[in-house]
């Protein structure tokens, strides 16, 4: 779910000096799970970005690239160590298990989405900005394809067992519902008063779009992926057509015409 958007990077205090530890033992502060974020609260990047810890960031970046090629199941710490010309102990110093690396990549992906929504979803929102937001989200999902495919693969299990993930899904719903209201205030939509229709519109946009993006990744050549994604984003906006005003329909038509 490429156009690059400039993302804000929150400043963090430098960590206090720590005594040297035996290789192969992760720091306690790095293996503790972060507390669940409240709905709408900006995710803290304590698990993904630490000032002065370039090795950790290098591990996350390299692991994401490998997982995008191999998938999560076949990913191994030994494979990552070989790609980085490091010993496995250098990896486990920062991440005791591969699951911790996967979780760190997922946290980074969520932080990117948060930055994107803060930058694009503004009180001046129109159909073109909503298109840009969904396009950016889709292309970021492609950049983190291996981990996002894994996390979204078993939705039922995640909703039952992962409170943080459930909150993220709820936040996505609230974000789009808020976008519908902003478009209504700005004269591009009529209100969707029936909560069942509002929920159905949300599901039509997000579930279909997720499937389309997965289809594009598996069937399109890399140089065709962005164009295919743009077409699918436009199709997702068609779900809003019954509620668009004349101004909204004109914007949607201009988006579709640009993609022909």
PDB file of C-alpha atoms in Angstrom, residues 6-7 14 53 56-57 68 89-90 130 137 145 154 173 179 201 208 220 227-228 235 241 249 258:
ATOM      1  CA  UNK A   6       9.631  13.946   3.209  1.00  0.00           C
ATOM      2  CA  UNK A   7       9.104  12.531   6.677  1.00  0.00           C
ATOM      3  CA  UNK A  14      21.404  10.394  23.235  1.00  0.00           C
ATOM      4  CA  UNK A  53      23.482   3.096  16.943  1.00  0.00           C
ATOM      5  CA  UNK A  56      21.198  -1.553  14.595  1.00  0.00           C
ATOM      6  CA  UNK A  57      19.758   0.591  11.789  1.00  0.00           C
ATOM      7  CA  UNK A  68      11.296  -8.659   0.816  1.00  0.00           C
ATOM      8  CA  UNK A  89      26.826 -12.829  17.480  1.00  0.00           C
ATOM      9  CA  UNK A  90      27.018  -9.262  16.185  1.00  0.00           C
ATOM     10  CA  UNK A 130      -6.486  11.621  -0.399  1.00  0.00           C
ATOM     11  CA  UNK A 137       0.750   4.277   1.948  1.00  0.00           C
ATOM     12  CA  UNK A 145       6.412  -5.978   1.537  1.00  0.00           C
ATOM     13  CA  UNK A 154      -3.326 -13.935   9.471  1.00  0.00           C
ATOM     14  CA  UNK A 173     -10.471   3.255  10.257  1.00  0.00           C
ATOM     15  CA  UNK A 179     -11.105  12.064   5.970  1.00  0.00           C
ATOM     16  CA  UNK A 201     -17.160   2.097   2.312  1.00  0.00           C
ATOM     17  CA  UNK A 208      -9.875  -4.395  -1.985  1.00  0.00           C
ATOM     18  CA  UNK A 220       3.691  -6.714 -12.420  1.00  0.00           C
ATOM     19  CA  UNK A 227       1.624   2.748 -12.590  1.00  0.00           C
ATOM     20  CA  UNK A 228      -0.436  -0.305 -11.583  1.00  0.00           C
ATOM     21  CA  UNK A 235     -10.307   2.488  -8.310  1.00  0.00           C
ATOM     22  CA  UNK A 241     -18.554   8.128  -6.009  1.00  0.00           C
ATOM     23  CA  UNK A 249     -16.662  14.170  -9.040  1.00  0.00           C
ATOM     24  CA  UNK A 258      -4.304  11.598 -15.674  1.00  0.00           C
TER      25      UNK A 258
END
